[in-house]
Structures are given as structure tokens and as C-alpha cells.
Coordinates of C-alpha atoms and ligand atoms in Angstrom, one line a residue:
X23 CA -14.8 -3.6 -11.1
X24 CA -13.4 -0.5 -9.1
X25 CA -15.4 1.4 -7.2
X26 CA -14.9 4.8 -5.6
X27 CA -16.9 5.2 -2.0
X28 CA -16.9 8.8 -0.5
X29 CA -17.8 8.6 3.1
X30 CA -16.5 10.6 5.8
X31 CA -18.1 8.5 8.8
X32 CA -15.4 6.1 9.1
X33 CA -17.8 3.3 10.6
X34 CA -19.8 3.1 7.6
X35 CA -16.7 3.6 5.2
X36 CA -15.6 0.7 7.3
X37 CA -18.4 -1.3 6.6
X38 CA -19.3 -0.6 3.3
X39 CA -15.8 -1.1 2.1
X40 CA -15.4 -4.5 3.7
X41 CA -18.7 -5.7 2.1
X42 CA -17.9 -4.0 -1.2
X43 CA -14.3 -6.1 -0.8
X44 CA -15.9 -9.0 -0.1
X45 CA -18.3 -9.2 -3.1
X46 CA -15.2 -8.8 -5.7
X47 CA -14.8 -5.3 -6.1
X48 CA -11.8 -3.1 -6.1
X49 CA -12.7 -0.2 -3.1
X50 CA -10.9 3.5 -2.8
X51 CA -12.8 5.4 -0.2
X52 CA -12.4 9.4 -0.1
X53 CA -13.0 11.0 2.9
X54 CA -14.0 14.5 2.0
X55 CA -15.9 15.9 -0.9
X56 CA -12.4 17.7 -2.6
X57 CA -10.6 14.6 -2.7
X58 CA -13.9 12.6 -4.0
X59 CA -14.0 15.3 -6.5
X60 CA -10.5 14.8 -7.5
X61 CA -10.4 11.1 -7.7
X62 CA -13.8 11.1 -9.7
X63 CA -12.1 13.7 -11.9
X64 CA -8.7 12.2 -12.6
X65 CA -9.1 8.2 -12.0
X66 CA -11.9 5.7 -14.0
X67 CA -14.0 4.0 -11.7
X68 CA -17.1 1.8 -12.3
X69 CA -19.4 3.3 -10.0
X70 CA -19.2 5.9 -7.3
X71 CA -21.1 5.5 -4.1
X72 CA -21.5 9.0 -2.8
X73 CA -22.8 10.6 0.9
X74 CA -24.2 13.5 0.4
X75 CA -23.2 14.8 3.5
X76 CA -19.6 15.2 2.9
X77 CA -17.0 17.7 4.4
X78 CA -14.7 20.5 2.7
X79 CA -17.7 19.9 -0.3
X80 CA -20.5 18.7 -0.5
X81 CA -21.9 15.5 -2.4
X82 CA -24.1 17.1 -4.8
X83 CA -21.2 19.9 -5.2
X84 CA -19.0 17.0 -6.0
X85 CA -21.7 15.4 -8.4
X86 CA -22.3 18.6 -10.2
X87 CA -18.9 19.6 -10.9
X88 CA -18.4 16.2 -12.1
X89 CA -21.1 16.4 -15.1
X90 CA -20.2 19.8 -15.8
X91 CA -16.9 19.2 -17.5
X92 CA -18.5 15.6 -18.7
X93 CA -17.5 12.8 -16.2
X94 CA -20.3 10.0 -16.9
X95 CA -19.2 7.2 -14.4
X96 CA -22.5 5.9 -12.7
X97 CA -23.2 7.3 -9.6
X98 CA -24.9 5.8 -6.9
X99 CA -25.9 8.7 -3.9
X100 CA -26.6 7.7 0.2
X101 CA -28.8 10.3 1.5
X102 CA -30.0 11.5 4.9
X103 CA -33.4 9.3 5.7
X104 CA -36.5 11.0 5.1
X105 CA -35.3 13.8 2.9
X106 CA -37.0 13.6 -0.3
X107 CA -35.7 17.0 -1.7
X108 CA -32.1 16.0 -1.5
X109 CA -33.0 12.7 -3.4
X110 CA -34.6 14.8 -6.1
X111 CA -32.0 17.3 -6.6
X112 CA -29.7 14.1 -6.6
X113 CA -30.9 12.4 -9.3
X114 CA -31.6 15.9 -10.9
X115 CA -27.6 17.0 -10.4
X116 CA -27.2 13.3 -12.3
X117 CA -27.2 10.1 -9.6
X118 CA -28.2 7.0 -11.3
X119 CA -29.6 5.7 -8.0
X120 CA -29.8 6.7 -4.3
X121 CA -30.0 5.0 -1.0
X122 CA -31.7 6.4 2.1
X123 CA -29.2 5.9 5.4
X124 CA -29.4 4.0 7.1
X125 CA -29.4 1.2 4.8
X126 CA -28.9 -2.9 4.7
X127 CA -26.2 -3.7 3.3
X128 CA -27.7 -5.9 0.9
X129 CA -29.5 -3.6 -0.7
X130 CA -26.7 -1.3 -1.3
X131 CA -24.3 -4.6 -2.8
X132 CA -28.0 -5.1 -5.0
X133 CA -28.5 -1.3 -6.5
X134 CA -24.2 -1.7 -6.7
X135 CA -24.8 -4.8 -9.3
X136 CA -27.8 -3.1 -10.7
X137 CA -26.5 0.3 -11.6
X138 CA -22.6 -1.4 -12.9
X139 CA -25.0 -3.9 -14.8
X140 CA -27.5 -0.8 -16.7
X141 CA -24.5 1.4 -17.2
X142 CA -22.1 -1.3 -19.2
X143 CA -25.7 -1.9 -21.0
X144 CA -26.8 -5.7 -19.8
X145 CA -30.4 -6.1 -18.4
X146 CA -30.3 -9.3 -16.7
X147 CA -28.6 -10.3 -14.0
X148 CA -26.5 -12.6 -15.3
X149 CA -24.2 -12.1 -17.9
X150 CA -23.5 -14.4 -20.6
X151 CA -20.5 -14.7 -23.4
X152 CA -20.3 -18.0 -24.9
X153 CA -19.7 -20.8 -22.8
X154 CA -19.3 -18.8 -19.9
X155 CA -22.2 -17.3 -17.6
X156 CA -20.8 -14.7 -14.9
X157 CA -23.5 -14.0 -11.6
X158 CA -22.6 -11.3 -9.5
X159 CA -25.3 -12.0 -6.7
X160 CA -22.9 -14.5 -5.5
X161 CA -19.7 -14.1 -7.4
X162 CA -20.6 -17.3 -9.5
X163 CA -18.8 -18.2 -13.2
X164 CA -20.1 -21.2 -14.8
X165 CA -18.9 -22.6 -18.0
X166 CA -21.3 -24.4 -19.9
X167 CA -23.3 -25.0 -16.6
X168 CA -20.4 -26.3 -14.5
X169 CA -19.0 -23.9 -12.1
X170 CA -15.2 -22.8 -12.2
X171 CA -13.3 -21.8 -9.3
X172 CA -11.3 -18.1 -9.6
X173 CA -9.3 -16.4 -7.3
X174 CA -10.6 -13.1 -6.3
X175 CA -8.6 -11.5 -9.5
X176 CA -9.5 -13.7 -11.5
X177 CA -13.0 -13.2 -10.7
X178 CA -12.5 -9.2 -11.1
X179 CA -10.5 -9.5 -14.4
X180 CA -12.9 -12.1 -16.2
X181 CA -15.9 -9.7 -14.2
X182 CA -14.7 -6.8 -16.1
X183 CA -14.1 -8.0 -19.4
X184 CA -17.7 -9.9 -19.6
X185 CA -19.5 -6.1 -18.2
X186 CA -17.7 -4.9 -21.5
X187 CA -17.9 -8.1 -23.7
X188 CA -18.1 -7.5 -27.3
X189 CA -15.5 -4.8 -26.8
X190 CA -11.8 -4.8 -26.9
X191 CA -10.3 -3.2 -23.6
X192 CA -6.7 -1.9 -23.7
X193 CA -4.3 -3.5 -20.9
X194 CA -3.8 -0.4 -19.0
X195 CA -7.5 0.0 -18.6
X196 CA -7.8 -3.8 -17.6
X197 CA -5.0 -2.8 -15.3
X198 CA -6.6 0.2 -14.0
X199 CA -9.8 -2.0 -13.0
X200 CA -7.9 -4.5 -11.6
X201 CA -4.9 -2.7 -9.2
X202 CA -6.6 1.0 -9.3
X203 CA -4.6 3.8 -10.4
X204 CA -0.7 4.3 -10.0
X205 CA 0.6 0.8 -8.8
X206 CA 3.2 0.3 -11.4
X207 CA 1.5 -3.5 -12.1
X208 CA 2.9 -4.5 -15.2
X209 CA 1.1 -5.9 -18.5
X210 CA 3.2 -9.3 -17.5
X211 CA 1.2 -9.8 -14.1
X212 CA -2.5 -9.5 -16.5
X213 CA -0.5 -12.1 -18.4
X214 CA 0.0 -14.2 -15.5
X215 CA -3.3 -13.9 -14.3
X216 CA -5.0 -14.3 -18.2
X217 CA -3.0 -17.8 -18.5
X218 CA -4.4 -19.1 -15.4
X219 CA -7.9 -18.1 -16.7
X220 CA -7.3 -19.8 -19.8
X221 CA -6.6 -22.9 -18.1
X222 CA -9.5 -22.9 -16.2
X223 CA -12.3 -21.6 -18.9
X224 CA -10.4 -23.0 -22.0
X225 CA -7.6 -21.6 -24.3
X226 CA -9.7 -19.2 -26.5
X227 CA -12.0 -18.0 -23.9
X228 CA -10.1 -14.5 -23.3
X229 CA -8.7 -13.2 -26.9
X230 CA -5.3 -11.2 -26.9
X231 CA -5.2 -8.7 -29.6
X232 CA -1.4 -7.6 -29.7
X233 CA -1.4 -4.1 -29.7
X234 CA -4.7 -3.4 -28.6
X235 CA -6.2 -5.5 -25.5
X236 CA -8.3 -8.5 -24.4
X237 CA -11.4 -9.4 -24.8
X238 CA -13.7 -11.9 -23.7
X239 CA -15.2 -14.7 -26.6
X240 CA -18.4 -14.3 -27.6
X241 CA -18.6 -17.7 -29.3
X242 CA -19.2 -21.2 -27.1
X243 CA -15.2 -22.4 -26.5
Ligands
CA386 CA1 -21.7 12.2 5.9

């Protein structure tokens, strides 16, 4: 999962990026409100965590511009504490959540899981395909009750696909989720990383569809 965070106090970019990092997602912070804007515009994230109070333009600029010409990408809005009318016209201009600063940390990595979870259309918090159950509280996979042990991309890749399970994701998307934009990774190092998965959750747990992409069995393996 790949997450854009646009933040201009470095401190809490800091922070939040570390603990975004450290609970399996992909971070790419902005610093200002244009280059949130352009990133949110050009590049697919999961989720955009978004001050408010941003230089050069301002969050709910940024977050109005973006629905305007149709971006959808949930978006998750840290506001100044105690302003109430700036969380209304958030969620007005199109948030999916907000968070009053200053905030613990857990409860931004829990509306995080909550808002990627709603968006790619699961209710629970786990997520199930098969065999294979996926918690993101604490970065968990079991398969059929017995935990397996993933490398951090391993983790992210099998993350992504089991969000979108029941759907069959092109490699350069699955790329995209993985790296972030503009890396030059190659379909071979996906391949790498997909034979070590099927190793470790079984052979047919990740379908290859030549020509189209990957996608996660729905059936016990
Ligand atoms: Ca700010």
C-alpha cells in the first residue's frame, strides 16, 4: 500500500512517515500544497494523509482541485485542534476521514487501516482469501491459522493484492504499489519476490495471468 503524506512541519512528517514505514506502507511525503497537488494528480496512491495547513496551497485547495477533474484516492485530512468548521468543509471538499492535531499516532495508523480497508470495499478488519487471512493491526498473515513470515515486500505485495482480491491487478500497478512511481523496477524483481511468496503460502496461492496481472486465490490452497 503506498501512501502520499503532505506535511510541511518536518517533525511530524518525520514521525508520521517513520510510523507509516514501520507498519508496511510505502511513504512519499510532499512538502507544500503544489507538489501534493501534483503527486495526487499524476501518481496512484492508496490513501493521502493531508494537513490542511500547507504552504504555496492550501489542503482543502489541494483536495478540491483534486475531485474537480475526478481524482477519487481516499483521503484522510489533519486539521488544526478545535476547529470544527475546517473539519466540515473537509469532509464537504471530499475527506474520507479527518484527524485533529495533535494526534497519537495510533489513531492515525487505525483511521489509515480503516479508510484503505472501506475504500478497497472490506468491512472487517481482517481480510480473508482462501487459506490465507492478512491483519494489518499488526502486519500478521496466517495461512490456515498458522502464521507465515514475510519480508517487509512481501508483506506489501501479498497486502495489496488481498485489499483488491477478486480482482486481477496489472504488473505495473503492482509495481507502482510496491517501489512508487518512476524506479525503473522491472516485472522480473515482482517475479522474484512472487516465487518467494509461493514458497511460503503454497504454489497456487498468487495466480499469474500472462498478459494481464496477478491475483490473489480466492479458493483454500
Ligand atoms: Ca501545516
Amino acid at each position: 500500500m503506498r501512501i502520499l503524506l503532505a506535511e510541511d512541519e518536518a517533525r511530524i512528517a518525520a514521525d508520521v512517515t517513520a510510523a507509516l514505514q514501520a507498519a508496511g506502507y510505502l511513504v512519499e511525503t510532499a512538502l507544500d500544497g503544489e507538489e501534493a497537488w501534483f503527486r495526487g494528480d499524476t501518481e496512484d496512491y492508496d490513501l493521502v494523509v493531508l494537513d490542511l495547513g500547507l504552504p504555496r496551497m492550501d489542503g482543502l485547495a489541494v483536495l478540491k482541485k483534486w475531485r474537480a477533474t475526478g481524482r477519487t484516492m481516499p483521503v484522510l485530512v489533519l486539521t488544526a485542534r478545535g476547529s470544527w468548521p475546517e473539519r466540515v468543509e473537509g469532509i464537504d471538499a471530499g475527506a474520507d476521514d479527518y484527524l485533529p492535531k495533535p494526534f497519537r499516532m495510533e489513531e492515525l495508523l487505525a483511521r489509515v487501516r480503516a479508510v484503505i480497508r472501506r475504500s478497497t470495499g472490506h468491512a472487517g478488519s481482517v481480510i480473508e482469501a482462501g487459506a490465507l487471512a492478512l491483519d494489518p493491526r499488526q502486519m500478521r498473515v496466517t495461512r490456515n491459522g498458522i502464521p507465515v513470515s514475510l519480508s517487509p515486500l512481501e508483506y506489501r505485495l501479498l497486502a495489496y493484492l488481498m485489499h483488491h482480491r477478486g480482482r486481477v491487478v496489472p504488473g505495473p500497478e503492482l509495481l507502482e504499489h510496491l517501489y512508487g512511481g518512476g524506479e525503473g523496477h522491472e516485472v522480473n524483481a515482482l517475479e522474484a519476490i512472487l516465487a518467494r511468496l509461493r514458497k511460503k503460502l503454497g504454489a497456487a496461492a498468487v495466480e499469474t495471468r500472462r498478459g494481464f496481472g496477478y491475483s490473489i486465490a480466492a479458493e483454500s490452497t
